[in-house]
Amino acid sequence: MNLLYTTKLRFMKTEQAFTRAAGRLLFPFVLMMLVLPASLSLNAQVVGQKDPVIIDRVIAVVGKYPILQSDIENQMIQFRTEIMGLAGDPRCYFLESLLVNKLLLSQAEIDSIMVTDDEAQREVENKLQNYIYELGSEENLANYFKKTILEIKQDLFKPQKENMISRRMSDEITKGIEVTPSEVQKFYKNMPSNQVPLRPETLEIREIVLKPSVSESEITRIQNRLNEFRERILKGESFTTLAVLYSEDEASAGSGGVIDFQPRSTLAPEFAAVAFNLKGNDVSRVVKTDFGYHIIQLIERRGDLINVRHILMTPKPSIEEKAAIRGRLDSISTAIREGKITFEAAAQRYSEEKDTRSNGGLLLNNGDPQNPASQNRNTTWFEPQELSREVMDAIRNLKVGEISQIFETRDANNKPVFKIISIKSRRPAHKADLKLDYPYLQSLALNQRRQDVLNDWIEKKQKSMYILINPDFRNCDFERKGWVK
């Protein structure tokens, strides 16, 4: 959860799926964008094995950015299963991906395209939560890598930030590009029959969401607690320490509540209104937003950008209120099962989730904002791995039309909610079809167009950017000529 208005990212491996589906590597640099250092790869080693020893040397330099042999070896370790399908020397393939990445990074610095530390830290937190889920607990993660959680975060931070900057640069290069319906049809028609991608099973999901209320006494308790912190800070205690100990903003608590430089538009309006009026080392009074209650301290302001730290606390619903919500949902479920009302009508009447209520609870797939080619983006269809873990658990054994058990989860503001869900429809795996899978095929055609534009940009930048390749790698059969000068 974070204070910025950003879409919650799901853990999706769309890059690999897209590569297999398209029959060739599109946007090859993207593969490098979502990776861990090899020391943090979940596939890098078997527990108990000795870590591979990599003797480092500089293999290439792009602008001011070196590419080390360990960088290449790390990618080969992490993606060793994908290496099987690569033609030629896999070291050359991964080197070229890194060359593209560093070329984008170098240009981003020239064009002043930035990613704040806070943005990168939130991405690190998102990734970390998925790795924890994969291994079962923070303790398992720490034991697996023989590092503390803090050390893992530190290892992830720099490559994550660089990858985000590279993505933004590529987005800038390819922004505004579109494909027409006739171009999509032509793209599909020209696709060899043996390369028409297989589409996985997809689902349409409806939900009914109820939100437990919070008592006035609980709100008062939270406000009093934050006022107490404010008084302690004004008397000399460390805001940073209190944020680490008590803030409920997972994205910033570990860094002492710091939210790096942000424009007003990216912050919750109530938060921004107070933060931009702070002076010196002022500590605000309690501020209410959709995320909860905050106190804020100004660190620095640079024109229209502000750097602050905050402590967030959220009032909690009582056990009795949660039980009452479960009771209401149980009654709604029973009425649907007995045929007294349809799931769609019940969602329109009872659901408290405004984003889905008017559509009868039907979920919209917003896709991965970091991957414009998300295959089901802006449709109502989801591949199983695109759904949250809680939803996946709830539908695991459901048939079309059946209703899940009641489960508790968190909304976009990290507040507890209770849900029941139902599978509206299920589409089995099949070969991509222009009628059934137009958005997907459109994304492939669009991605191809972006790739062409990016390749043209790379060809031009290769001529003007400082690029040096180690003699041992100058004979690589790179996809793009021009790396070796």
Tab-separated table of C-alpha atoms in Angstrom, residues 208-377:
chain	number	residue	atom	x	y	z
A	208	ILE	CA	-19.626	-8.647	-4.147
A	209	VAL	CA	-17.666	-6.555	-1.661
A	210	LEU	CA	-18.710	-5.372	1.791
A	211	LYS	CA	-16.583	-2.997	3.841
A	212	PRO	CA	-16.677	-3.141	7.642
A	213	SER	CA	-17.239	0.203	9.303
A	214	VAL	CA	-15.008	1.664	11.973
A	215	SER	CA	-16.298	3.032	15.260
A	216	GLU	CA	-15.856	6.663	16.254
A	217	SER	CA	-13.982	5.532	19.345
A	218	GLU	CA	-11.448	3.686	17.163
A	219	ILE	CA	-10.978	6.757	14.966
A	220	THR	CA	-10.457	8.875	18.073
A	221	ARG	CA	-7.912	6.360	19.377
A	222	ILE	CA	-5.882	6.611	16.160
A	223	GLN	CA	-6.058	10.419	16.128
A	224	ASN	CA	-4.960	10.587	19.763
A	225	ARG	CA	-2.074	8.218	19.074
A	226	LEU	CA	-0.844	10.351	16.180
A	227	ASN	CA	-1.225	13.527	18.222
A	228	GLU	CA	0.869	11.872	20.913
A	229	PHE	CA	3.579	11.093	18.325
A	230	ARG	CA	3.444	14.689	17.111
A	231	GLU	CA	3.983	16.033	20.629
A	232	ARG	CA	6.896	13.650	21.182
A	233	ILE	CA	8.508	14.757	17.909
A	234	LEU	CA	8.070	18.433	18.775
A	235	LYS	CA	9.817	17.703	22.074
A	236	GLY	CA	12.812	16.229	20.279
A	237	GLU	CA	12.094	12.577	19.492
A	238	SER	CA	13.026	11.273	16.063
A	239	PHE	CA	10.228	11.294	13.484
A	240	THR	CA	12.203	8.682	11.537
A	241	THR	CA	12.355	6.275	14.459
A	242	LEU	CA	8.655	6.597	15.218
A	243	ALA	CA	7.817	6.034	11.535
A	244	VAL	CA	9.904	2.863	11.426
A	245	LEU	CA	8.233	1.580	14.589
A	246	TYR	CA	4.619	2.590	14.026
A	247	SER	CA	3.812	3.673	10.459
A	248	GLU	CA	1.498	1.315	8.582
A	249	ASP	CA	2.669	2.444	5.149
A	250	GLU	CA	4.707	-0.599	4.158
A	251	ALA	CA	6.322	1.221	1.242
A	252	SER	CA	7.878	3.970	3.339
A	253	ALA	CA	8.006	2.780	6.956
A	254	GLY	CA	11.344	1.017	6.507
A	255	SER	CA	12.945	4.251	5.305
A	256	GLY	CA	11.573	6.294	8.187
A	257	GLY	CA	8.374	7.292	6.427
A	258	VAL	CA	10.161	9.120	3.605
A	259	ILE	CA	8.243	9.881	0.418
A	260	ASP	CA	10.780	11.108	-2.110
A	261	PHE	CA	10.203	14.147	-4.309
A	262	GLN	CA	6.688	14.083	-5.763
A	263	PRO	CA	4.485	16.570	-7.611
A	264	ARG	CA	1.164	17.510	-6.055
A	265	SER	CA	-0.771	15.498	-8.657
A	266	THR	CA	0.635	12.140	-7.527
A	267	LEU	CA	-0.352	12.574	-3.882
A	268	ALA	CA	-3.740	12.190	-2.256
A	269	PRO	CA	-5.346	15.670	-2.455
A	270	GLU	CA	-5.829	16.068	1.306
A	271	PHE	CA	-2.244	14.972	1.927
A	272	ALA	CA	-0.844	17.317	-0.733
A	273	ALA	CA	-2.856	20.296	0.526
A	274	VAL	CA	-1.228	20.022	3.949
A	275	ALA	CA	2.244	18.895	2.847
A	276	PHE	CA	2.752	21.776	0.402
A	277	ASN	CA	1.889	24.296	3.128
A	278	LEU	CA	4.482	23.027	5.611
A	279	LYS	CA	7.561	25.121	6.328
A	280	GLY	CA	10.926	24.319	7.842
A	281	ASN	CA	10.749	21.165	9.930
A	282	ASP	CA	7.051	21.608	10.655
A	283	VAL	CA	5.055	18.565	11.720
A	284	SER	CA	1.468	18.702	10.554
A	285	ARG	CA	-1.599	18.060	12.596
A	286	VAL	CA	-3.469	14.844	11.861
A	287	VAL	CA	-4.534	14.576	8.205
A	288	LYS	CA	-7.258	12.246	6.944
A	289	THR	CA	-7.062	10.601	3.485
A	290	ASP	CA	-8.608	7.520	1.904
A	291	PHE	CA	-5.607	5.593	3.194
A	292	GLY	CA	-6.103	6.500	6.847
A	293	TYR	CA	-4.698	9.184	9.156
A	294	HIS	CA	-1.266	10.808	8.885
A	295	ILE	CA	1.139	13.237	10.424
A	296	ILE	CA	3.608	14.777	7.968
A	297	GLN	CA	6.999	16.428	8.277
A	298	LEU	CA	8.555	18.512	5.528
A	299	ILE	CA	12.062	17.513	4.472
A	300	GLU	CA	12.597	19.693	1.401
A	301	ARG	CA	10.671	21.448	-1.324
A	302	ARG	CA	12.016	22.082	-4.819
A	303	GLY	CA	9.589	24.171	-6.821
A	304	ASP	CA	6.585	21.971	-7.565
A	305	LEU	CA	8.168	18.884	-6.002
A	306	ILE	CA	8.059	17.992	-2.331
A	307	ASN	CA	9.998	15.558	-0.162
A	308	VAL	CA	8.329	14.599	3.120
A	309	ARG	CA	8.157	11.876	5.713
A	310	HIS	CA	4.936	10.670	7.269
A	311	ILE	CA	3.424	8.257	9.754
A	312	LEU	CA	0.266	6.493	8.615
A	313	MET	CA	-2.166	4.715	10.914
A	314	THR	CA	-5.524	3.210	9.960
A	315	PRO	CA	-8.492	2.590	12.263
A	316	LYS	CA	-9.380	-1.095	12.543
A	317	PRO	CA	-12.903	-2.551	12.501
A	318	SER	CA	-13.886	-4.478	15.604
A	319	ILE	CA	-14.244	-8.262	15.729
A	320	GLU	CA	-17.988	-7.774	16.173
A	321	GLU	CA	-18.207	-5.589	13.053
A	322	LYS	CA	-16.287	-8.143	11.006
A	323	ALA	CA	-18.611	-10.884	12.201
A	324	ALA	CA	-21.630	-8.779	11.245
A	325	ILE	CA	-20.243	-8.229	7.737
A	326	ARG	CA	-19.667	-11.957	7.330
A	327	GLY	CA	-23.260	-12.525	8.412
A	328	ARG	CA	-24.572	-10.084	5.782
A	329	LEU	CA	-22.501	-11.695	3.038
A	330	ASP	CA	-23.657	-15.139	4.121
A	331	SER	CA	-27.289	-14.024	3.799
A	332	ILE	CA	-26.588	-12.598	0.327
A	333	SER	CA	-24.866	-15.843	-0.720
A	334	THR	CA	-27.800	-17.898	0.508
A	335	ALA	CA	-30.288	-15.742	-1.394
A	336	ILE	CA	-28.280	-16.182	-4.602
A	337	ARG	CA	-27.940	-19.947	-4.161
A	338	GLU	CA	-31.685	-20.256	-3.522
A	339	GLY	CA	-32.439	-18.356	-6.724
A	340	LYS	CA	-34.054	-15.378	-5.015
A	341	ILE	CA	-31.660	-12.978	-6.743
A	342	THR	CA	-28.917	-13.259	-9.341
A	343	PHE	CA	-25.285	-12.609	-8.463
A	344	GLU	CA	-25.268	-9.678	-10.895
A	345	ALA	CA	-28.353	-8.063	-9.339
A	346	ALA	CA	-27.038	-8.677	-5.818
A	347	ALA	CA	-23.749	-6.977	-6.727
A	348	GLN	CA	-25.600	-3.952	-8.079
A	349	ARG	CA	-27.767	-3.768	-4.972
A	350	TYR	CA	-25.377	-4.642	-2.142
A	351	SER	CA	-21.726	-4.379	-3.233
A	352	GLU	CA	-19.794	-1.447	-1.769
A	353	GLU	CA	-17.030	-1.534	-4.398
A	354	LYS	CA	-17.902	1.377	-6.675
A	355	ASP	CA	-15.530	0.300	-9.459
A	356	THR	CA	-17.418	-2.958	-10.100
A	357	ARG	CA	-20.899	-2.449	-8.610
A	358	SER	CA	-22.468	-0.808	-11.671
A	359	ASN	CA	-21.265	-3.683	-13.881
A	360	GLY	CA	-22.885	-6.298	-11.689
A	361	GLY	CA	-19.606	-6.975	-9.916
A	362	LEU	CA	-17.713	-7.804	-13.125
A	363	LEU	CA	-13.974	-7.240	-12.734
A	364	LEU	CA	-12.045	-5.241	-15.326
A	365	ASN	CA	-8.499	-6.301	-16.110
A	366	ASN	CA	-6.413	-3.118	-15.962
A	367	GLY	CA	-3.309	-5.034	-16.967
A	368	ASP	CA	0.207	-4.374	-15.806
A	369	PRO	CA	0.953	-0.633	-16.114
A	370	GLN	CA	4.631	-1.447	-16.567
A	371	ASN	CA	3.832	-3.635	-19.580
A	372	PRO	CA	1.627	-1.909	-22.174
A	373	ALA	CA	1.312	-5.205	-24.062
A	374	SER	CA	-0.498	-6.983	-21.212
A	375	GLN	CA	-2.514	-9.544	-23.104
A	376	ASN	CA	-5.914	-9.006	-21.474
A	377	ARG	CA	-5.523	-5.317	-20.739
